mmCIF file of N, CA and C in Angstrom:
data_model
loop_
_atom_site.group_PDB
_atom_site.id
_atom_site.type_symbol
_atom_site.label_atom_id
_atom_site.label_comp_id
_atom_site.label_asym_id
_atom_site.label_seq_id
_atom_site.Cartn_x
_atom_site.Cartn_y
_atom_site.Cartn_z
ATOM 1 N N LEU A 1 0.770 -1.195 0.071
ATOM 2 C CA LEU A 1 0.078 -0.069 0.119
ATOM 3 C C LEU A 1 0.861 1.198 -0.057
ATOM 4 N N ARG A 2 0.417 2.360 -0.888
ATOM 5 C CA ARG A 2 1.182 3.471 -0.881
ATOM 6 C C ARG A 2 0.501 4.470 0.025
ATOM 7 N N PRO A 3 1.179 5.207 0.783
ATOM 8 C CA PRO A 3 0.582 6.186 1.423
ATOM 9 C C PRO A 3 -0.079 7.305 0.795
ATOM 10 N N THR A 4 -1.205 7.937 1.282
ATOM 11 C CA THR A 4 -1.977 8.916 0.389
ATOM 12 C C THR A 4 -2.151 10.046 1.425
ATOM 13 N N ALA A 5 -2.275 11.125 0.647
ATOM 14 C CA ALA A 5 -2.441 12.550 1.193
ATOM 15 C C ALA A 5 -3.853 12.731 1.765
ATOM 16 N N ARG A 6 -4.783 12.024 1.296
ATOM 17 C CA ARG A 6 -6.181 12.038 2.009
ATOM 18 C C ARG A 6 -6.760 10.809 1.949
ATOM 19 N N PRO A 7 -7.822 10.549 2.735
ATOM 20 C CA PRO A 7 -8.349 9.303 2.867
ATOM 21 C C PRO A 7 -8.851 8.709 1.461
ATOM 22 N N PRO A 8 -9.044 7.366 1.093
ATOM 23 C CA PRO A 8 -9.645 6.864 -0.123
ATOM 24 C C PRO A 8 -11.006 7.335 -0.270
ATOM 25 N N ASP A 9 -11.886 7.552 0.682
ATOM 26 C CA ASP A 9 -13.132 7.979 0.285
ATOM 27 C C ASP A 9 -13.258 9.465 -0.211
ATOM 28 N N MET A 10 -12.270 10.156 0.004
ATOM 29 C CA MET A 10 -12.044 11.542 -0.558
ATOM 30 C C MET A 10 -11.441 11.774 -1.923
ATOM 31 N N GLN A 11 -11.070 10.531 -2.479
ATOM 32 C CA GLN A 11 -10.412 10.453 -3.908
ATOM 33 C C GLN A 11 -11.467 9.869 -4.926
ATOM 34 N N PRO A 12 -12.042 10.730 -5.580
ATOM 35 C CA PRO A 12 -13.113 10.256 -6.542
ATOM 36 C C PRO A 12 -12.410 9.574 -7.617
ATOM 37 N N SER A 13 -13.249 8.580 -8.197
ATOM 38 C CA SER A 13 -12.700 7.873 -9.378
ATOM 39 C C SER A 13 -12.991 8.784 -10.370
ATOM 40 N N ASP A 14 -11.840 9.147 -11.261
ATOM 41 C CA ASP A 14 -11.939 9.904 -12.423
ATOM 42 C C ASP A 14 -12.968 9.775 -13.289
ATOM 43 N N SER A 15 -13.366 8.415 -13.571
ATOM 44 C CA SER A 15 -14.465 8.078 -14.682
ATOM 45 C C SER A 15 -15.751 8.518 -14.157
ATOM 46 N N ASN A 16 -15.951 8.859 -12.914
ATOM 47 C CA ASN A 16 -17.200 9.184 -12.367
ATOM 48 C C ASN A 16 -17.366 10.772 -12.263
ATOM 49 N N TRP A 17 -16.285 11.375 -12.565
ATOM 50 C CA TRP A 17 -16.466 12.966 -12.518
ATOM 51 C C TRP A 17 -16.024 13.646 -13.735
ATOM 52 N N GLU A 18 -16.881 13.267 -14.889
ATOM 53 C CA GLU A 18 -16.912 13.983 -16.071
ATOM 54 C C GLU A 18 -18.228 14.743 -16.318
ATOM 55 N N ILE A 19 -18.109 15.892 -16.704
ATOM 56 C CA ILE A 19 -19.471 16.532 -17.050
ATOM 57 C C ILE A 19 -19.852 16.170 -18.524
ATOM 58 N N THR A 20 -21.061 15.435 -18.623
ATOM 59 C CA THR A 20 -21.598 15.007 -19.888
ATOM 60 C C THR A 20 -22.280 16.252 -20.569
ATOM 61 N N GLU A 21 -22.275 16.221 -21.962
ATOM 62 C CA GLU A 21 -22.788 17.196 -22.634
ATOM 63 C C GLU A 21 -24.309 17.601 -22.232
ATOM 64 N N GLU A 22 -25.078 16.589 -21.880
ATOM 65 C CA GLU A 22 -26.268 16.781 -21.491
ATOM 66 C C GLU A 22 -26.270 17.550 -20.032
ATOM 67 N N LEU A 23 -25.401 17.315 -19.245
ATOM 68 C CA LEU A 23 -25.531 18.029 -17.972
ATOM 69 C C LEU A 23 -25.030 19.489 -18.243
ATOM 70 N N ALA A 24 -23.841 19.636 -19.168
ATOM 71 C CA ALA A 24 -23.491 20.931 -19.449
ATOM 72 C C ALA A 24 -24.550 21.792 -19.949
ATOM 73 N N GLN A 25 -25.445 21.230 -20.842
ATOM 74 C CA GLN A 25 -26.629 22.008 -21.433
ATOM 75 C C GLN A 25 -27.541 22.402 -20.256
ATOM 76 N N LYS A 26 -27.806 21.536 -19.319
ATOM 77 C CA LYS A 26 -28.619 21.763 -18.196
ATOM 78 C C LYS A 26 -28.103 22.956 -17.516
ATOM 79 N N PHE A 27 -26.811 22.938 -17.155
ATOM 80 C CA PHE A 27 -26.170 23.855 -16.410
ATOM 81 C C PHE A 27 -26.144 25.335 -17.128
ATOM 82 N N LEU A 28 -26.158 25.217 -18.493
ATOM 83 C CA LEU A 28 -26.059 26.378 -19.203
ATOM 84 C C LEU A 28 -27.402 27.188 -19.124
ATOM 85 N N LYS A 29 -28.317 26.317 -19.225
ATOM 86 C CA LYS A 29 -29.738 27.017 -19.036
ATOM 87 C C LYS A 29 -29.901 27.551 -17.705
ATOM 88 N N ILE A 30 -29.623 26.925 -16.593
ATOM 89 C CA ILE A 30 -29.636 27.615 -15.381
ATOM 90 C C ILE A 30 -28.704 28.892 -15.293
ATOM 91 N N PHE A 31 -27.485 28.785 -15.795
ATOM 92 C CA PHE A 31 -26.584 29.961 -15.783
ATOM 93 C C PHE A 31 -27.090 31.078 -16.425
ATOM 94 N N GLU A 32 -27.676 30.844 -17.619
ATOM 95 C CA GLU A 32 -28.456 31.770 -18.461
ATOM 96 C C GLU A 32 -29.678 32.439 -17.830
ATOM 97 N N SER A 33 -30.359 31.565 -17.114
ATOM 98 C CA SER A 33 -31.584 32.116 -16.684
ATOM 99 C C SER A 33 -31.517 32.790 -15.406
ATOM 100 N N VAL A 34 -30.441 32.622 -14.495
ATOM 101 C CA VAL A 34 -30.218 33.298 -13.216
ATOM 102 C C VAL A 34 -30.361 34.983 -13.507
ATOM 103 N N PRO A 35 -31.264 35.463 -12.701
ATOM 104 C CA PRO A 35 -31.313 36.991 -12.694
ATOM 105 C C PRO A 35 -29.928 37.703 -12.247
ATOM 106 N N LYS A 36 -29.511 38.485 -13.045
ATOM 107 C CA LYS A 36 -28.057 39.081 -12.633
ATOM 108 C C LYS A 36 -28.293 40.763 -12.386
ATOM 109 N N SER A 37 -27.692 41.332 -11.569
ATOM 110 C CA SER A 37 -27.687 42.638 -11.510
ATOM 111 C C SER A 37 -26.928 43.265 -12.615
ATOM 112 N N ILE A 38 -27.339 44.735 -12.779
ATOM 113 C CA ILE A 38 -26.746 45.392 -13.938
ATOM 114 C C ILE A 38 -25.171 45.323 -13.918
ATOM 115 N N GLN A 39 -24.683 45.403 -12.566
ATOM 116 C CA GLN A 39 -23.142 45.458 -12.616
ATOM 117 C C GLN A 39 -22.580 43.987 -13.052
ATOM 118 N N GLU A 40 -23.159 42.982 -13.040
ATOM 119 C CA GLU A 40 -22.589 41.689 -13.404
ATOM 120 C C GLU A 40 -22.529 41.496 -14.812
ATOM 121 N N PRO A 41 -21.308 41.197 -15.421
ATOM 122 C CA PRO A 41 -21.175 41.135 -16.671
ATOM 123 C C PRO A 41 -21.898 39.739 -17.179
ATOM 124 N N LYS A 42 -22.426 39.682 -18.347
ATOM 125 C CA LYS A 42 -23.257 38.509 -18.891
ATOM 126 C C LYS A 42 -22.503 37.244 -18.567
ATOM 127 N N GLU A 43 -21.194 37.193 -18.870
ATOM 128 C CA GLU A 43 -20.447 35.921 -18.669
ATOM 129 C C GLU A 43 -19.919 35.518 -17.300
ATOM 130 N N LEU A 44 -20.423 36.407 -16.255
ATOM 131 C CA LEU A 44 -19.995 35.977 -14.812
ATOM 132 C C LEU A 44 -21.147 36.069 -14.001
ATOM 133 N N ILE A 45 -21.356 35.344 -12.931
ATOM 134 C CA ILE A 45 -22.262 35.644 -11.891
ATOM 135 C C ILE A 45 -21.601 35.780 -10.549
ATOM 136 N N SER A 46 -22.083 36.656 -9.756
ATOM 137 C CA SER A 46 -21.522 36.924 -8.583
ATOM 138 C C SER A 46 -21.424 35.927 -7.511
ATOM 139 N N GLY A 47 -20.874 36.059 -6.550
ATOM 140 C CA GLY A 47 -20.902 35.129 -5.368
ATOM 141 C C GLY A 47 -22.143 35.005 -4.859
ATOM 142 N N ASP A 48 -22.920 36.192 -4.657
ATOM 143 C CA ASP A 48 -24.142 36.307 -3.933
ATOM 144 C C ASP A 48 -25.065 35.489 -4.865
ATOM 145 N N THR A 49 -25.067 35.834 -6.265
ATOM 146 C CA THR A 49 -25.948 35.013 -7.187
ATOM 147 C C THR A 49 -25.704 33.468 -7.145
ATOM 148 N N ALA A 50 -24.632 33.068 -7.215
ATOM 149 C CA ALA A 50 -24.170 31.637 -7.265
ATOM 150 C C ALA A 50 -24.729 31.094 -5.844
ATOM 151 N N ARG A 51 -24.556 31.764 -4.780
ATOM 152 C CA ARG A 51 -25.000 31.277 -3.447
ATOM 153 C C ARG A 51 -26.566 30.980 -3.446
ATOM 154 N N LYS A 52 -27.216 31.880 -4.067
ATOM 155 C CA LYS A 52 -28.568 31.661 -4.189
ATOM 156 C C LYS A 52 -28.863 30.441 -4.875
ATOM 157 N N VAL A 53 -28.323 30.214 -6.075
ATOM 158 C CA VAL A 53 -28.464 28.927 -6.947
ATOM 159 C C VAL A 53 -28.078 27.738 -6.043
ATOM 160 N N PHE A 54 -26.985 27.755 -5.534
ATOM 161 C CA PHE A 54 -26.214 26.592 -4.959
ATOM 162 C C PHE A 54 -27.169 26.263 -3.533
ATOM 163 N N LEU A 55 -27.758 27.231 -2.913
ATOM 164 C CA LEU A 55 -28.603 26.882 -1.836
ATOM 165 C C LEU A 55 -30.020 26.105 -2.191
ATOM 166 N N ARG A 56 -30.246 26.203 -3.333
ATOM 167 C CA ARG A 56 -31.409 25.470 -3.905
ATOM 168 C C ARG A 56 -31.149 23.930 -3.605
ATOM 169 N N SER A 57 -30.079 23.426 -3.591
ATOM 170 C CA SER A 57 -29.527 22.074 -3.582
ATOM 171 C C SER A 57 -29.923 21.462 -2.177
ATOM 172 N N ASN A 58 -30.195 22.314 -1.151
ATOM 173 C CA ASN A 58 -30.504 21.979 0.285
ATOM 174 C C ASN A 58 -29.168 21.258 0.884
ATOM 175 N N LEU A 59 -28.035 21.316 0.405
ATOM 176 C CA LEU A 59 -26.954 20.873 0.970
ATOM 177 C C LEU A 59 -26.503 21.862 2.255
ATOM 178 N N LYS A 60 -25.861 21.223 3.278
ATOM 179 C CA LYS A 60 -25.407 22.061 4.320
ATOM 180 C C LYS A 60 -24.519 23.192 3.785
ATOM 181 N N ARG A 61 -24.744 24.263 4.694
ATOM 182 C CA ARG A 61 -23.906 25.423 4.290
ATOM 183 C C ARG A 61 -22.377 25.204 4.348
ATOM 184 N N GLU A 62 -21.834 24.469 5.326
ATOM 185 C CA GLU A 62 -20.586 24.092 5.270
ATOM 186 C C GLU A 62 -20.045 23.316 3.924
ATOM 187 N N GLU A 63 -20.970 22.434 3.490
ATOM 188 C CA GLU A 63 -20.557 21.637 2.135
ATOM 189 C C GLU A 63 -20.571 22.798 1.037
ATOM 190 N N LEU A 64 -21.499 23.683 1.105
ATOM 191 C CA LEU A 64 -21.601 24.536 -0.010
ATOM 192 C C LEU A 64 -20.339 25.497 -0.081
ATOM 193 N N ALA A 65 -19.730 25.730 1.185
ATOM 194 C CA ALA A 65 -18.555 26.480 1.269
ATOM 195 C C ALA A 65 -17.473 25.849 0.701
ATOM 196 N N GLN A 66 -17.234 24.457 1.024
ATOM 197 C CA GLN A 66 -16.182 23.635 0.357
ATOM 198 C C GLN A 66 -16.259 23.613 -1.223
ATOM 199 N N ILE A 67 -17.721 23.404 -1.688
ATOM 200 C CA ILE A 67 -17.976 23.429 -3.120
ATOM 201 C C ILE A 67 -17.462 24.835 -3.653
ATOM 202 N N TRP A 68 -17.805 26.026 -2.976
ATOM 203 C CA TRP A 68 -17.381 27.344 -3.571
ATOM 204 C C TRP A 68 -15.929 27.479 -3.616
ATOM 205 N N GLU A 69 -15.107 26.822 -2.630
ATOM 206 C CA GLU A 69 -13.722 26.907 -2.668
ATOM 207 C C GLU A 69 -13.131 26.100 -3.848
ATOM 208 N N LEU A 70 -13.787 24.973 -4.243
ATOM 209 C CA LEU A 70 -13.329 24.136 -5.295
ATOM 210 C C LEU A 70 -13.830 24.968 -6.632
ATOM 211 N N SER A 71 -14.858 25.708 -6.631
ATOM 212 C CA SER A 71 -15.432 26.281 -8.078
ATOM 213 C C SER A 71 -14.657 27.605 -8.236
ATOM 214 N N ASP A 72 -14.519 28.432 -7.388
ATOM 215 C CA ASP A 72 -14.023 29.910 -7.735
ATOM 216 C C ASP A 72 -12.540 29.635 -7.969
ATOM 217 N N ARG A 73 -12.047 29.165 -9.176
ATOM 218 C CA ARG A 73 -10.697 28.722 -9.309
ATOM 219 C C ARG A 73 -9.800 29.822 -9.412
ATOM 220 N N ASP A 74 -10.298 30.947 -9.857
ATOM 221 C CA ASP A 74 -9.446 32.410 -9.947
ATOM 222 C C ASP A 74 -9.632 33.169 -8.755
ATOM 223 N N LEU A 75 -10.310 32.694 -7.901
ATOM 224 C CA LEU A 75 -10.548 33.531 -6.465
ATOM 225 C C LEU A 75 -10.991 34.867 -6.564
ATOM 226 N N ASP A 76 -11.824 35.073 -7.778
ATOM 227 C CA ASP A 76 -12.229 36.498 -7.964
ATOM 228 C C ASP A 76 -13.724 36.785 -7.332
ATOM 229 N N SER A 77 -14.170 35.795 -6.455
ATOM 230 C CA SER A 77 -15.462 35.878 -5.924
ATOM 231 C C SER A 77 -16.809 35.949 -7.093
ATOM 232 N N GLN A 78 -16.361 35.409 -8.105
ATOM 233 C CA GLN A 78 -17.337 35.362 -9.300
ATOM 234 C C GLN A 78 -17.178 34.121 -9.855
ATOM 235 N N LEU A 79 -18.289 33.501 -10.693
ATOM 236 C CA LEU A 79 -18.100 32.395 -11.437
ATOM 237 C C LEU A 79 -18.337 32.672 -12.826
ATOM 238 N N ASP A 80 -17.337 32.076 -13.666
ATOM 239 C CA ASP A 80 -17.838 32.148 -15.025
ATOM 240 C C ASP A 80 -18.509 30.724 -15.345
ATOM 241 N N PHE A 81 -18.832 30.529 -16.633
ATOM 242 C CA PHE A 81 -19.683 29.379 -16.757
ATOM 243 C C PHE A 81 -18.914 28.124 -16.439
ATOM 244 N N GLU A 82 -17.564 27.822 -16.740
ATOM 245 C CA GLU A 82 -16.907 26.759 -16.427
ATOM 246 C C GLU A 82 -16.819 26.450 -14.820
ATOM 247 N N GLU A 83 -16.633 27.501 -14.130
ATOM 248 C CA GLU A 83 -16.555 27.415 -12.633
ATOM 249 C C GLU A 83 -18.015 27.111 -12.166
ATOM 250 N N PHE A 84 -18.947 27.732 -12.781
ATOM 251 C CA PHE A 84 -20.417 27.381 -12.430
ATOM 252 C C PHE A 84 -20.624 25.850 -12.564
ATOM 253 N N CYS A 85 -20.224 25.243 -13.813
ATOM 254 C CA CYS A 85 -20.254 24.004 -13.938
ATOM 255 C C CYS A 85 -19.628 22.979 -13.024
ATOM 256 N N ILE A 86 -18.461 23.358 -12.577
ATOM 257 C CA ILE A 86 -17.814 22.547 -11.622
ATOM 258 C C ILE A 86 -18.520 22.626 -10.356
ATOM 259 N N GLY A 87 -19.087 23.673 -9.835
ATOM 260 C CA GLY A 87 -19.908 23.724 -8.653
ATOM 261 C C GLY A 87 -21.050 23.059 -8.688
ATOM 262 N N MET A 88 -21.660 23.185 -9.988
ATOM 263 C CA MET A 88 -23.063 22.500 -9.973
ATOM 264 C C MET A 88 -22.839 20.923 -10.163
ATOM 265 N N PHE A 89 -21.817 20.530 -10.647
ATOM 266 C CA PHE A 89 -21.471 19.006 -10.946
ATOM 267 C C PHE A 89 -21.144 18.439 -9.580
ATOM 268 N N VAL A 90 -20.309 19.127 -8.766
ATOM 269 C CA VAL A 90 -19.923 18.728 -7.403
ATOM 270 C C VAL A 90 -21.122 18.701 -6.500
ATOM 271 N N ILE A 91 -22.155 19.665 -6.786
ATOM 272 C CA ILE A 91 -23.381 19.517 -5.959
ATOM 273 C C ILE A 91 -24.113 18.329 -6.393
ATOM 274 N N VAL A 92 -24.322 18.052 -7.665
ATOM 275 C CA VAL A 92 -25.008 16.892 -8.087
ATOM 276 C C VAL A 92 -24.275 15.461 -7.516
ATOM 277 N N LYS A 93 -23.014 15.426 -7.619
ATOM 278 C CA LYS A 93 -22.462 14.256 -6.988
ATOM 279 C C LYS A 93 -22.436 14.032 -5.551
ATOM 280 N N ARG A 94 -22.501 15.246 -4.804
ATOM 281 C CA ARG A 94 -22.828 15.106 -3.278
ATOM 282 C C ARG A 94 -24.040 14.679 -3.188
ATOM 283 N N ARG A 95 -25.120 15.115 -3.804
ATOM 284 C CA ARG A 95 -26.461 14.723 -3.700
ATOM 285 C C ARG A 95 -26.820 13.327 -3.983
ATOM 286 N N GLU A 96 -25.890 12.756 -4.888
ATOM 287 C CA GLU A 96 -25.875 11.437 -5.186
ATOM 288 C C GLU A 96 -25.224 10.491 -4.221
ATOM 289 N N GLY A 97 -24.635 11.118 -3.123
ATOM 290 C CA GLY A 97 -24.033 10.341 -2.044
ATOM 291 C C GLY A 97 -22.383 10.377 -2.118
ATOM 292 N N SER A 98 -21.824 10.963 -3.149
ATOM 293 C CA SER A 98 -20.277 11.171 -3.174
ATOM 294 C C SER A 98 -19.740 12.195 -2.201
ATOM 295 N N ASN A 99 -18.724 11.965 -1.695
ATOM 296 C CA ASN A 99 -17.984 12.994 -0.856
ATOM 297 C C ASN A 99 -17.447 14.086 -1.646
ATOM 298 N N ILE A 100 -17.354 15.125 -0.948
ATOM 299 C CA ILE A 100 -16.817 16.365 -1.577
ATOM 300 C C ILE A 100 -15.243 16.127 -1.717
ATOM 301 N N PRO A 101 -14.736 16.220 -2.903
ATOM 302 C CA PRO A 101 -13.246 16.049 -2.876
ATOM 303 C C PRO A 101 -12.315 17.183 -2.318
ATOM 304 N N THR A 102 -11.297 16.896 -2.033
ATOM 305 C CA THR A 102 -10.434 18.083 -1.428
ATOM 306 C C THR A 102 -9.733 18.727 -2.485
ATOM 307 N N VAL A 103 -9.578 17.930 -3.499
ATOM 308 C CA VAL A 103 -8.931 18.536 -4.749
ATOM 309 C C VAL A 103 -9.727 18.057 -5.907
ATOM 310 N N LEU A 104 -10.038 18.834 -6.837
ATOM 311 C CA LEU A 104 -10.899 18.462 -8.074
ATOM 312 C C LEU A 104 -10.137 17.387 -8.986
ATOM 313 N N PRO A 105 -10.932 16.369 -9.185
ATOM 314 C CA PRO A 105 -10.287 15.227 -10.228
ATOM 315 C C PRO A 105 -9.827 15.686 -11.599
ATOM 316 N N SER A 106 -8.827 15.430 -12.209
ATOM 317 C CA SER A 106 -8.259 16.025 -13.438
ATOM 318 C C SER A 106 -9.404 15.665 -14.511
ATOM 319 N N SER A 107 -10.193 14.596 -14.215
ATOM 320 C CA SER A 107 -11.208 14.377 -15.556
ATOM 321 C C SER A 107 -12.346 15.523 -15.304
ATOM 322 N N LEU A 108 -12.830 16.015 -14.207
ATOM 323 C CA LEU A 108 -13.685 16.924 -14.186
ATOM 324 C C LEU A 108 -13.093 18.373 -14.709
ATOM 325 N N LEU A 109 -11.810 18.573 -14.497
ATOM 326 C CA LEU A 109 -11.235 19.868 -15.156
ATOM 327 C C LEU A 109 -11.184 19.834 -16.592
ATOM 328 N N ASP A 110 -10.910 18.594 -17.115
ATOM 329 C CA ASP A 110 -10.758 18.391 -18.513
ATOM 330 C C ASP A 110 -12.103 18.188 -19.288
ATOM 331 N N SER A 111 -13.110 18.052 -18.516
ATOM 332 C CA SER A 111 -14.504 17.753 -19.069
ATOM 333 C C SER A 111 -15.256 19.103 -19.694
#
């Protein structure tokens, strides 16, 4: 056995962590339908706006905070569509019973 930096249950199988075209289209509809303030550029949603969408998942606030940390890749407190997809996908996986990873799997970043 090789030592690991995190417990095995926190290491998602890459094959399960790819955003399908169908899911991407679903996320796009949500992203485009979210009411944005005049100050928000069309291609970004604010942290407050994303929070409102993410809260609909009924996940615990602590879990949503973890998901935000994984999603806001450029640390600008806003999400572009790719970051939004990451957040939504992790929410979907968590609701299906998967643990929230500490690091995003490469397959998710590449999908």
